[in-house]
PDB file of C-alpha atoms in Angstrom:
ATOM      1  CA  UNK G  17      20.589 -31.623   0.431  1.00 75.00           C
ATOM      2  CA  UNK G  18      16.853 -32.925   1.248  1.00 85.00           C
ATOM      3  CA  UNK G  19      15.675 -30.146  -1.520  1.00 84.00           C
ATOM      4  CA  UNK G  20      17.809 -31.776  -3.751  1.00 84.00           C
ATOM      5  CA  UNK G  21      16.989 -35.357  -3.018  1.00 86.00           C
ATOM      6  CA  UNK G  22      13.202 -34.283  -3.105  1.00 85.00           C
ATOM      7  CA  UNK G  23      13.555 -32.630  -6.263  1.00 84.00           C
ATOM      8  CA  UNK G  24      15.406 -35.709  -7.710  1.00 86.00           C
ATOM      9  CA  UNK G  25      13.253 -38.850  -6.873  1.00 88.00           C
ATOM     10  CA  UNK G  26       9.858 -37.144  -5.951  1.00 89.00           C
ATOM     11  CA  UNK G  27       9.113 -34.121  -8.181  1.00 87.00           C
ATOM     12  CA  UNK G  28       7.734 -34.515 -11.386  1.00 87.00           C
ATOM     13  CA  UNK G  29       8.666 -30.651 -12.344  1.00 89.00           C
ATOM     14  CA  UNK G  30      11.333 -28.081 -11.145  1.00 91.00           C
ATOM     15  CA  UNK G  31      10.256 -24.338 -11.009  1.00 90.00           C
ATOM     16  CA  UNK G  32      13.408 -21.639 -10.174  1.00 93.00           C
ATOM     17  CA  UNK G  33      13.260 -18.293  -9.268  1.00 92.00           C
ATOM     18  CA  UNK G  34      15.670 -17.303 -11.745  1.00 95.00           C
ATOM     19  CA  UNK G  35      18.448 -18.657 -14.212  1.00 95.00           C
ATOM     20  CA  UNK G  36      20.854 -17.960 -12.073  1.00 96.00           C
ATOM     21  CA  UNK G  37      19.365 -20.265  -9.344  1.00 95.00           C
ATOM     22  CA  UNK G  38      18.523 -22.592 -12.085  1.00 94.00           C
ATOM     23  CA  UNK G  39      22.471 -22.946 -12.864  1.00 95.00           C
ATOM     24  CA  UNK G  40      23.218 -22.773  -9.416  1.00 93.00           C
ATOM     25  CA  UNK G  41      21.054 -25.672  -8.439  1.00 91.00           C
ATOM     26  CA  UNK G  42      21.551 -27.850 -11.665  1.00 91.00           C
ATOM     27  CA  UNK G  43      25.452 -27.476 -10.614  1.00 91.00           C
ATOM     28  CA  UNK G  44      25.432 -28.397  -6.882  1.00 89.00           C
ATOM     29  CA  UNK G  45      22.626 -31.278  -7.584  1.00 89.00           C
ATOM     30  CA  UNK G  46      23.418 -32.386 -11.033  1.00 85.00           C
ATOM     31  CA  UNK G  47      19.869 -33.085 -11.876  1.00 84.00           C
ATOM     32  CA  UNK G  48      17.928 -31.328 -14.718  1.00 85.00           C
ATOM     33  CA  UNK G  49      13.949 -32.273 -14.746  1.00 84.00           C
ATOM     34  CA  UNK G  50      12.364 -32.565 -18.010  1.00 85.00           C
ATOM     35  CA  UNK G  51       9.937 -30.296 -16.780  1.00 90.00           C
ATOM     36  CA  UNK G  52      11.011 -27.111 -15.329  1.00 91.00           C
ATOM     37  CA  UNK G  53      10.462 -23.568 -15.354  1.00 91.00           C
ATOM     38  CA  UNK G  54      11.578 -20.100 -14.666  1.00 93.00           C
ATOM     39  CA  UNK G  55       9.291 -18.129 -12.997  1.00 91.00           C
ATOM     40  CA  UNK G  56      10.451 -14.576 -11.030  1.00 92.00           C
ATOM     41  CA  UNK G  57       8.938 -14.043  -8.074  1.00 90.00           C
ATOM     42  CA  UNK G  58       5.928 -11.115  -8.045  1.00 91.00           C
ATOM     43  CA  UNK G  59       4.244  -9.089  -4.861  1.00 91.00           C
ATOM     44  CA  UNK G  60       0.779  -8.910  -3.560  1.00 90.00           C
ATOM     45  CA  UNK G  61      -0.085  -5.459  -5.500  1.00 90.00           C
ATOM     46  CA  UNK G  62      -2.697  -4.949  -2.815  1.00 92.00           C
ATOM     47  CA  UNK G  63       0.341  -4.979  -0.435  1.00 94.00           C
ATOM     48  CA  UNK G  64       2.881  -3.651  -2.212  1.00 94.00           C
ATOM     49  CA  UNK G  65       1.805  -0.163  -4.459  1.00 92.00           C
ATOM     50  CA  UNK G  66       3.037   3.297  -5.800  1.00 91.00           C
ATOM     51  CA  UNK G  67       1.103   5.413  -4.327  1.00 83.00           C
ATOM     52  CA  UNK G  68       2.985   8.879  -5.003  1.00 67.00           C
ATOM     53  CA  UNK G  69       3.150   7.727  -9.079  1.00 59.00           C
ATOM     54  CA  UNK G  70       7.194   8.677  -8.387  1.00 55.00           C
ATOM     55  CA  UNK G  71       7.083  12.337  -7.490  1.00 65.00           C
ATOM     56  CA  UNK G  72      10.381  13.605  -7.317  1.00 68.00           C
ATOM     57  CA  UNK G  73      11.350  17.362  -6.707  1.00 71.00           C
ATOM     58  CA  UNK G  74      14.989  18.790  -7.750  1.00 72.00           C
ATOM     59  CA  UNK G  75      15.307  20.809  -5.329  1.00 76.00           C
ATOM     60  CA  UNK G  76      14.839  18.318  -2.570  1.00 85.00           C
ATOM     61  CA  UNK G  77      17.618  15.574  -1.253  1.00 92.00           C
ATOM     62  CA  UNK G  78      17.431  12.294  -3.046  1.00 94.00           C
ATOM     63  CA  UNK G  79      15.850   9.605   0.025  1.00 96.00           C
ATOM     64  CA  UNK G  80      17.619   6.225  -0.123  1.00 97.00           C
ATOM     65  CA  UNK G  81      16.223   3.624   1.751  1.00 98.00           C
ATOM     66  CA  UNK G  82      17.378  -0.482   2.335  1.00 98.00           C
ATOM     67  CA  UNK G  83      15.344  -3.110   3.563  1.00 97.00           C
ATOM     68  CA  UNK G  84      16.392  -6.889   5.180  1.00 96.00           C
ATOM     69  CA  UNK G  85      15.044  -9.107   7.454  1.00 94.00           C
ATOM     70  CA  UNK G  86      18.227 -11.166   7.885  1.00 95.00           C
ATOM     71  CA  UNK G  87      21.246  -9.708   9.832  1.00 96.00           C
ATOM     72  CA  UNK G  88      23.607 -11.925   7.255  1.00 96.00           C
ATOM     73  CA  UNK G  89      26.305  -9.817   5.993  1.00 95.00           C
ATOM     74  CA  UNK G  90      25.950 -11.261   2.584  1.00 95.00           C
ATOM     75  CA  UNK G  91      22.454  -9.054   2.761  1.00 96.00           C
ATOM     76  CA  UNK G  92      25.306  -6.294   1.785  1.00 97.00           C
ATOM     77  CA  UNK G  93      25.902  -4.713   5.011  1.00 97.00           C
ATOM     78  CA  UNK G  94      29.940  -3.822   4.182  1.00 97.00           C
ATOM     79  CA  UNK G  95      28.275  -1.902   1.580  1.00 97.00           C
ATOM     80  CA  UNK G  96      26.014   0.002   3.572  1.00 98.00           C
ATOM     81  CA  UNK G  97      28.438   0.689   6.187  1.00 97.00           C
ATOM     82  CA  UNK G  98      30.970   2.063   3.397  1.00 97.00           C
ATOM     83  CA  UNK G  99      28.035   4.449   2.151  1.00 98.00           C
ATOM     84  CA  UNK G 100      27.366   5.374   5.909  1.00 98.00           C
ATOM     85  CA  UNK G 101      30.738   6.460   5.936  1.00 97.00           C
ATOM     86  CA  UNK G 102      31.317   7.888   2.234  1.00 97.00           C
ATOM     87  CA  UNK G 103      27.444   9.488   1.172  1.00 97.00           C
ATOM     88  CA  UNK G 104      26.978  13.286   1.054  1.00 96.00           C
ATOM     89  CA  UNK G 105      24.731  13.600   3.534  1.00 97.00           C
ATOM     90  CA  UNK G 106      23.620  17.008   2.287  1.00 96.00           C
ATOM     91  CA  UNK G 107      22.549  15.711  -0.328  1.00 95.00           C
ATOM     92  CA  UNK G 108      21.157  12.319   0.177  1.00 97.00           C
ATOM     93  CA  UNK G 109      18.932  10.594   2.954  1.00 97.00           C
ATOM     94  CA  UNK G 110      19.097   7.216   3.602  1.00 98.00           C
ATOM     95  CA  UNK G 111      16.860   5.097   5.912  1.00 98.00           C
ATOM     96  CA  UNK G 112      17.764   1.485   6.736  1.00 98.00           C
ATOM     97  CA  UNK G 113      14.693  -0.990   7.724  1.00 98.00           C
ATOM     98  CA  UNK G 114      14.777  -4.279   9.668  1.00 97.00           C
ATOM     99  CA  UNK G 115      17.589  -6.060  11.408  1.00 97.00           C
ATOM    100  CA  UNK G 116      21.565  -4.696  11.006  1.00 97.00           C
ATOM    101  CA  UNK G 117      24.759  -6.775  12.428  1.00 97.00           C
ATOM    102  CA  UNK G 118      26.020  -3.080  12.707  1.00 95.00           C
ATOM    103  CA  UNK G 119      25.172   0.830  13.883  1.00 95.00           C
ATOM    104  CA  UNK G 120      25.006   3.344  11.452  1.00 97.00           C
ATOM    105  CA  UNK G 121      26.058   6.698  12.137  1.00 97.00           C
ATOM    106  CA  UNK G 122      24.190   8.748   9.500  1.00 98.00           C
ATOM    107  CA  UNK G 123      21.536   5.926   8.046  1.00 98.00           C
ATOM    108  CA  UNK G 124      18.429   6.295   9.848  1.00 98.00           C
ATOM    109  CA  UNK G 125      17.451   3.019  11.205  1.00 97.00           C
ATOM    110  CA  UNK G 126      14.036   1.479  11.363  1.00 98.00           C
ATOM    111  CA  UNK G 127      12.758  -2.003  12.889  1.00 96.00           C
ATOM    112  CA  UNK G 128      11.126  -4.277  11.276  1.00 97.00           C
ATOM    113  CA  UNK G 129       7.738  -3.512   9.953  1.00 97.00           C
ATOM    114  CA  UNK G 130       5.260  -5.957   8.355  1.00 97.00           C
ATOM    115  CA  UNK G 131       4.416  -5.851   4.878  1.00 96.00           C
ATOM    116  CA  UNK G 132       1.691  -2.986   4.712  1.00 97.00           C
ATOM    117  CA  UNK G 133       4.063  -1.017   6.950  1.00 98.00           C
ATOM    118  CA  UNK G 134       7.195  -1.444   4.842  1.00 98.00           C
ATOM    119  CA  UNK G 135       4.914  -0.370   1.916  1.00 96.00           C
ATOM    120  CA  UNK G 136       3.929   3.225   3.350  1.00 96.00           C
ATOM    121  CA  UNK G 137       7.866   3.412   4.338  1.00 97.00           C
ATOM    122  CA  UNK G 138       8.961   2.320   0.791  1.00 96.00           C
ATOM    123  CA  UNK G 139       7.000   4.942  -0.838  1.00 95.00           C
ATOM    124  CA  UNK G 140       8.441   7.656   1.439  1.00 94.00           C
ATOM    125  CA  UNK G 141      11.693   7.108  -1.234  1.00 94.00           C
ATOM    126  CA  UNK G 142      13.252   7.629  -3.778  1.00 93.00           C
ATOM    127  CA  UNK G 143      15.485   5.393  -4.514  1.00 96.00           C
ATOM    128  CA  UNK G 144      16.446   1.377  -3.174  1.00 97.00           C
ATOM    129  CA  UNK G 145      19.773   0.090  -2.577  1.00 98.00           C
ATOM    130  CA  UNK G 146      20.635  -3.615  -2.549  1.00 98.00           C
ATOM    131  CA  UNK G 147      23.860  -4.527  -2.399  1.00 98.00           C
ATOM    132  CA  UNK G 148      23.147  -8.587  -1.852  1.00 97.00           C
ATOM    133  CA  UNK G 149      25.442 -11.215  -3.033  1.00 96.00           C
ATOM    134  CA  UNK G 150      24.337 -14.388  -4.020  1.00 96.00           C
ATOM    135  CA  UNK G 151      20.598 -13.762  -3.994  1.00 95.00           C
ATOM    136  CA  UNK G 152      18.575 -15.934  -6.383  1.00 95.00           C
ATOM    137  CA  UNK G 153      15.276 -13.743  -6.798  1.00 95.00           C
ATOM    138  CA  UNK G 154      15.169 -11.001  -3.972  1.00 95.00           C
ATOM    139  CA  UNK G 155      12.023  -9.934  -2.409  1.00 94.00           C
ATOM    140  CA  UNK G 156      13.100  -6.815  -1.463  1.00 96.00           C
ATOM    141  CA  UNK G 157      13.994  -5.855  -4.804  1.00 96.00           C
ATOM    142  CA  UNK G 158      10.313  -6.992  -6.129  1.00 95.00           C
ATOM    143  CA  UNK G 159       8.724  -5.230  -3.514  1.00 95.00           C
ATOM    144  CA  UNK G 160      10.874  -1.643  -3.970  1.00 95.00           C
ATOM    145  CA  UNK G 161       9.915  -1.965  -7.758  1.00 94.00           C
ATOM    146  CA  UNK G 162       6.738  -2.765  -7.049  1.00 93.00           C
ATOM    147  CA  UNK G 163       6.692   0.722  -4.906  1.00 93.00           C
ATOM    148  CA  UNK G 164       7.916   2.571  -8.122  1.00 92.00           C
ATOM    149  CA  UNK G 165      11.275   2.971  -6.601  1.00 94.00           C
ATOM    150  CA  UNK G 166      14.430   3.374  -8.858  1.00 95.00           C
ATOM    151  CA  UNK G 167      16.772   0.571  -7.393  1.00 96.00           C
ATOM    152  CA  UNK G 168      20.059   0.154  -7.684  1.00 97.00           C
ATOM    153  CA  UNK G 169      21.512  -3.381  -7.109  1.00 97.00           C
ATOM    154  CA  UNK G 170      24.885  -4.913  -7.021  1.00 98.00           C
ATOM    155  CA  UNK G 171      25.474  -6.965 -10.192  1.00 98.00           C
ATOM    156  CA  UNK G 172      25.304 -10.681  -8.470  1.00 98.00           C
ATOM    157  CA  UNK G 173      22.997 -13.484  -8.405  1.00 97.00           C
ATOM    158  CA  UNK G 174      19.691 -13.039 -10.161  1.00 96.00           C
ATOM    159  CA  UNK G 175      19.846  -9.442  -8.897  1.00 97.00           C
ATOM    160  CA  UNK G 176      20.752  -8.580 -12.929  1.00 96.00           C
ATOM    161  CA  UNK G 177      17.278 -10.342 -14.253  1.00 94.00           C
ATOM    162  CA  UNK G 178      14.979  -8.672 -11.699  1.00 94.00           C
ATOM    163  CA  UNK G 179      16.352  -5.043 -12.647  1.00 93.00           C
ATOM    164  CA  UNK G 180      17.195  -5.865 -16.724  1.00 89.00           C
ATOM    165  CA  UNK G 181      18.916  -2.225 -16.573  1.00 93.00           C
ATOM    166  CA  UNK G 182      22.635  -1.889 -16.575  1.00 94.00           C
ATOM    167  CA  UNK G 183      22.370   1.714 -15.496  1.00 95.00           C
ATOM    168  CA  UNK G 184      21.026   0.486 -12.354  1.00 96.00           C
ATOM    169  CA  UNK G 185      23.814  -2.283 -11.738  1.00 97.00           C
ATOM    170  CA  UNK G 186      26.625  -1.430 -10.122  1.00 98.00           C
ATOM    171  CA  UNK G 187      29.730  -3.914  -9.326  1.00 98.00           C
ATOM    172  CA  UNK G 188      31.250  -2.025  -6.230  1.00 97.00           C
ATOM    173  CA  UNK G 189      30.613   0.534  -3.769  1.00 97.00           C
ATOM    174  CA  UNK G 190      32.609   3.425  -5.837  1.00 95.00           C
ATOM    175  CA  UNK G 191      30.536   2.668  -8.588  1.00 98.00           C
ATOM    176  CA  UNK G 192      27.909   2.756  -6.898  1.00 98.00           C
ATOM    177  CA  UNK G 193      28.265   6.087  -5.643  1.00 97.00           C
ATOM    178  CA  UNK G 194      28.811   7.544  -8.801  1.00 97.00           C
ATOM    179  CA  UNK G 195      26.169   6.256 -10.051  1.00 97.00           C
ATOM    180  CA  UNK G 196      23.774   8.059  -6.926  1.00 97.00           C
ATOM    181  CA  UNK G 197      25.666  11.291  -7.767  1.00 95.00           C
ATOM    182  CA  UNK G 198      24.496  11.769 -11.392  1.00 94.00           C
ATOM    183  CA  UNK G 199      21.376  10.471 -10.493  1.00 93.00           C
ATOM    184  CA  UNK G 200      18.662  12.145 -12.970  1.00 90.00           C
ATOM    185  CA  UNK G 201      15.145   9.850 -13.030  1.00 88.00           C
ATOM    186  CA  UNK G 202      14.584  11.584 -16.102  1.00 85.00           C
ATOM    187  CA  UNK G 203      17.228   9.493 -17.708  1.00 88.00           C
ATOM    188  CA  UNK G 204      16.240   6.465 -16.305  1.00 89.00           C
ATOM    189  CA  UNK G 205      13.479   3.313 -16.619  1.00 86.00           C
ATOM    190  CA  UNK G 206      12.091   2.059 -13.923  1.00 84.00           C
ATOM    191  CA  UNK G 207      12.462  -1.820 -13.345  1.00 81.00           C
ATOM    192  CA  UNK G 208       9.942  -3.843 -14.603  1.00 80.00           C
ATOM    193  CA  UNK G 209       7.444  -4.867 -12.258  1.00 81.00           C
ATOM    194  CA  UNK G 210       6.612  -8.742 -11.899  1.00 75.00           C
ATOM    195  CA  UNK G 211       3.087  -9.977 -11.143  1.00 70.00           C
ATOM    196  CA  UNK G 212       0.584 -12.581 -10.907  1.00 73.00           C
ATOM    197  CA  UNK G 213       3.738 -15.507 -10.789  1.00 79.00           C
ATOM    198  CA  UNK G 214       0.977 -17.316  -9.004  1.00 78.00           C
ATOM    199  CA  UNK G 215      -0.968 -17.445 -12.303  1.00 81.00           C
ATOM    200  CA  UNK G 216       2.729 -18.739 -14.611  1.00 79.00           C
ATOM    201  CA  UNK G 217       2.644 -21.239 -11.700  1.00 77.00           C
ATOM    202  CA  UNK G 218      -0.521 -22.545 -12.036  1.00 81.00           C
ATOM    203  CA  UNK G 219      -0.420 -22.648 -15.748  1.00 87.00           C
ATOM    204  CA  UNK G 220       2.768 -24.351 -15.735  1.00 84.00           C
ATOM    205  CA  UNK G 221       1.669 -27.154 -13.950  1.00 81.00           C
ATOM    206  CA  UNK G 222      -1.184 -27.321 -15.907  1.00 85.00           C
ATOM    207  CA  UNK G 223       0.742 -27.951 -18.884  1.00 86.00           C
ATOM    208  CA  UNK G 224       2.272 -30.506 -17.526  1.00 82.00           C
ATOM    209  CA  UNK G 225      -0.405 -32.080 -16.750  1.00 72.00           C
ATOM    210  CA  UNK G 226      -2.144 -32.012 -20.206  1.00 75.00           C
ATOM    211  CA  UNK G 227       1.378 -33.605 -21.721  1.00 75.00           C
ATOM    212  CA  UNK G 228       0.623 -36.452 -19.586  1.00 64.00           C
TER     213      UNK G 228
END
């Protein structure tokens, strides 16, 4: 509520992190600036690399791995339990990292590791899973793309935007998992990769500034 009351009598400009935020907010606040902007949020690419250029072997079992800071289960934890339980483990890996409401049985889990950490770790993979709901730009997405990671995301929020792939959307766990058993990279894009959002911000402003 102080966001919105900020946004409505101080701001001169509204940037969102993606249209579904920007319908999201618009909705709950009903207030639209004149100027405003959506702008996707991008990594450090010192931080956040491919460094193995996507190597992936046939003959080798397909490494999943999850990242999230936040313990909320909206962070798609039923998900990941339901894949604990359900995944071919003979045929896939899957490493969690950060904090969990819940134990896995079969998902390796990890602790939380800062950013140049998570970075060696994402690289180690294959492929990302995120299964969050209502997420308006997620930075674990960005950061697995970044990593040159094919990832799969649940169809909700501004997940679709980030990943512009409907092969790599998936609305439910059983979807999901038929997706990860015809998985074939050599069929598949890669999500686009978003950088330099610090240089859309800067020129946005600066636009608005100049109309002034």
């Amino acid at each position: 509520l102080l966001s919105f009351f900020l946004n409505k009598e101080i701001a001169c400009a509204t940037i969102y992190q993606s249209k579904w935020s920007k319908s999201k907010i618009i909705k709950f606040s009903n207030v639209i600036k004149k100027n405003h902007k959506v702008i996707i949020n991008s990594v450090d690419k010192k931080i956040f690399f491919n460094k193995k250029k996507n190597e992936f072997k046939k003959n080798q079992k397909i490494k999943l791995v999850s990242s999230s800071w936040s313990k909320n289960f909206k962070k798609g934890f039923k998900t990941i339990k339901w894949l604990d339980e359900n995944l071919n483990f003979k045929k896939f890996d899957y490493t969690f990292v950060g904090n969990s409401p819940i134990k896995f049985k079969n998902i390796k889990m990890i602790k939380p590791l800062n950013s140049k950490l998570l970075n060696i770790e994402l690289n180690k993979h294959n492929v990302f899973i995120s299964p969050t709901m209502d997420e308006a730009c997620s930075n674990s997405i960005i950061e697995a793309n970044a990593c040159g990671l094919y990832t799969f995301a649940l169809n909700d929020g501004g997940n679709p935007e980030i990943i512009n792939n409907k092969e790599l959307l998936f609305k439910n766990e059983k979807e999901l998992i038929r997706k990860l058993n015809n998985f074939d990279p050599t069929k598949l894009k890669l999500p686009k990769i978003y950088q330099n959002s610090i240089l859309y911000y800067v020129n946005f402003l600066r636009s608005i500034h100049k109309s002034k």
